[in-house]
XYZ file of C-alpha atoms in Angstrom:
124
model
C 46.776 -45.915 63.425
C 43.293 -44.969 62.540
C 41.882 -41.425 62.652
C 38.335 -40.706 62.993
C 36.151 -37.518 61.907
C 32.583 -37.201 62.965
C 30.063 -34.848 60.868
C 26.600 -34.155 60.671
C 25.706 -32.886 64.138
C 23.437 -29.947 64.636
C 20.182 -28.771 66.345
C 17.098 -30.342 65.788
C 13.663 -30.096 67.438
C 12.102 -32.990 69.475
C 10.496 -35.615 67.607
C 13.012 -34.925 64.680
C 15.683 -36.937 62.983
C 19.538 -36.641 62.389
C 22.249 -38.540 60.758
C 25.680 -38.296 61.894
C 28.718 -39.845 60.336
C 32.229 -40.930 61.076
C 34.998 -41.287 58.546
C 38.103 -43.254 59.256
C 41.510 -43.030 57.823
C 44.909 -44.370 58.348
C 43.884 -47.937 59.035
C 42.400 -50.953 57.586
C 38.678 -50.199 58.401
C 37.387 -53.782 58.181
C 39.805 -54.688 61.184
C 37.914 -52.590 63.476
C 34.525 -52.707 65.181
C 33.050 -49.275 65.353
C 30.917 -47.642 68.191
C 29.044 -44.523 68.942
C 28.970 -43.172 72.368
C 27.806 -39.788 73.825
C 28.487 -37.505 76.644
C 26.242 -34.966 78.084
C 27.652 -32.114 80.402
C 28.626 -33.327 83.608
C 27.987 -36.787 82.735
C 30.359 -39.721 81.863
C 30.701 -41.163 78.247
C 27.861 -43.636 77.480
C 27.469 -46.398 75.000
C 24.936 -45.673 72.142
C 25.543 -48.230 69.487
C 28.195 -50.445 67.967
C 28.642 -52.661 64.855
C 31.086 -55.491 63.902
C 33.488 -55.365 60.984
C 31.111 -56.728 58.493
C 27.861 -54.869 59.654
C 26.051 -58.037 60.227
C 26.092 -57.801 64.043
C 25.007 -54.570 65.804
C 24.336 -53.756 69.419
C 22.293 -50.941 71.077
C 21.666 -49.244 74.422
C 18.293 -49.415 75.774
C 17.895 -45.777 75.204
C 18.754 -46.162 71.422
C 16.634 -49.342 70.508
C 13.957 -48.776 68.216
C 15.039 -45.170 67.491
C 18.717 -45.258 66.282
C 20.218 -47.320 63.565
C 24.102 -47.814 63.036
C 25.401 -48.914 59.906
C 28.699 -48.979 58.165
C 30.003 -48.792 54.469
C 33.342 -50.424 54.230
C 34.094 -49.212 50.719
C 33.990 -45.583 52.113
C 35.372 -46.297 55.456
C 32.397 -44.723 57.063
C 30.120 -45.555 59.955
C 26.671 -43.582 60.443
C 24.240 -43.286 63.098
C 20.549 -42.380 62.008
C 18.668 -40.896 64.960
C 14.977 -40.721 64.827
C 12.425 -39.629 67.270
C 14.830 -37.484 69.145
C 14.448 -36.479 72.652
C 15.986 -33.459 74.590
C 17.743 -36.118 76.601
C 19.642 -37.200 73.608
C 21.432 -33.771 73.534
C 25.140 -34.629 73.896
C 28.518 -34.677 72.125
C 28.468 -37.872 70.216
C 31.669 -39.609 69.565
C 32.923 -42.153 67.085
C 35.027 -44.917 68.637
C 37.197 -47.700 66.733
C 38.064 -51.048 68.494
C 40.645 -53.177 66.723
C 39.501 -56.774 66.187
C 36.880 -58.562 67.953
C 34.455 -58.863 69.934
C 31.910 -56.413 69.778
C 32.033 -54.480 72.936
C 30.128 -51.692 74.654
C 32.754 -50.149 77.094
C 34.339 -47.186 75.986
C 37.469 -48.269 77.703
C 37.929 -50.980 75.130
C 37.912 -48.644 72.117
C 41.499 -47.208 71.304
C 40.690 -44.702 68.818
C 38.254 -41.650 69.060
C 37.135 -38.823 66.846
C 36.756 -35.283 68.300
C 32.933 -35.536 68.710
C 30.005 -33.799 67.141
C 27.575 -31.837 69.120
C 23.724 -32.933 68.755
C 21.259 -30.592 70.584
C 17.624 -31.585 70.693
C 15.194 -28.814 71.564
C 12.135 -29.111 73.291
C-alpha cells in the first residue's frame, strides 16, 4: 500500500514559479503511474499532469501545457510538478495520486492512492 506526502505549496505572486513534490513510501514506486490533480473551493478535482513509470511519457491538461512540467525520480521515490507563469486561477489544493500499473490515465477515479494535498495560492 503506497503512501503519498506532498510538500512545497505556498503563496506566490502571479507570474511566479513554484515547485511542489510528492514522496511515496510503502510500495514499489516504479509500479505506479503518478499524477497531479487540483481542487479549488466549490469545484471538482481536476487533472493537471501525469507521468508513466519510467518518466518517458507524460500527459498534461490544456491549462498546464507549456507552463507546468511533471517529472519523477525513481531512485528517490518522488514526483514533482514545476509550475511557471502561475495565474490566480491556478489557486487550489494540489494532490498527488498514484495508479498501479498501466496505462497512463487522466481520470481521478482511476487513481487508488492519494496524498493529503498541498495548498497553492497565486495572488494577483
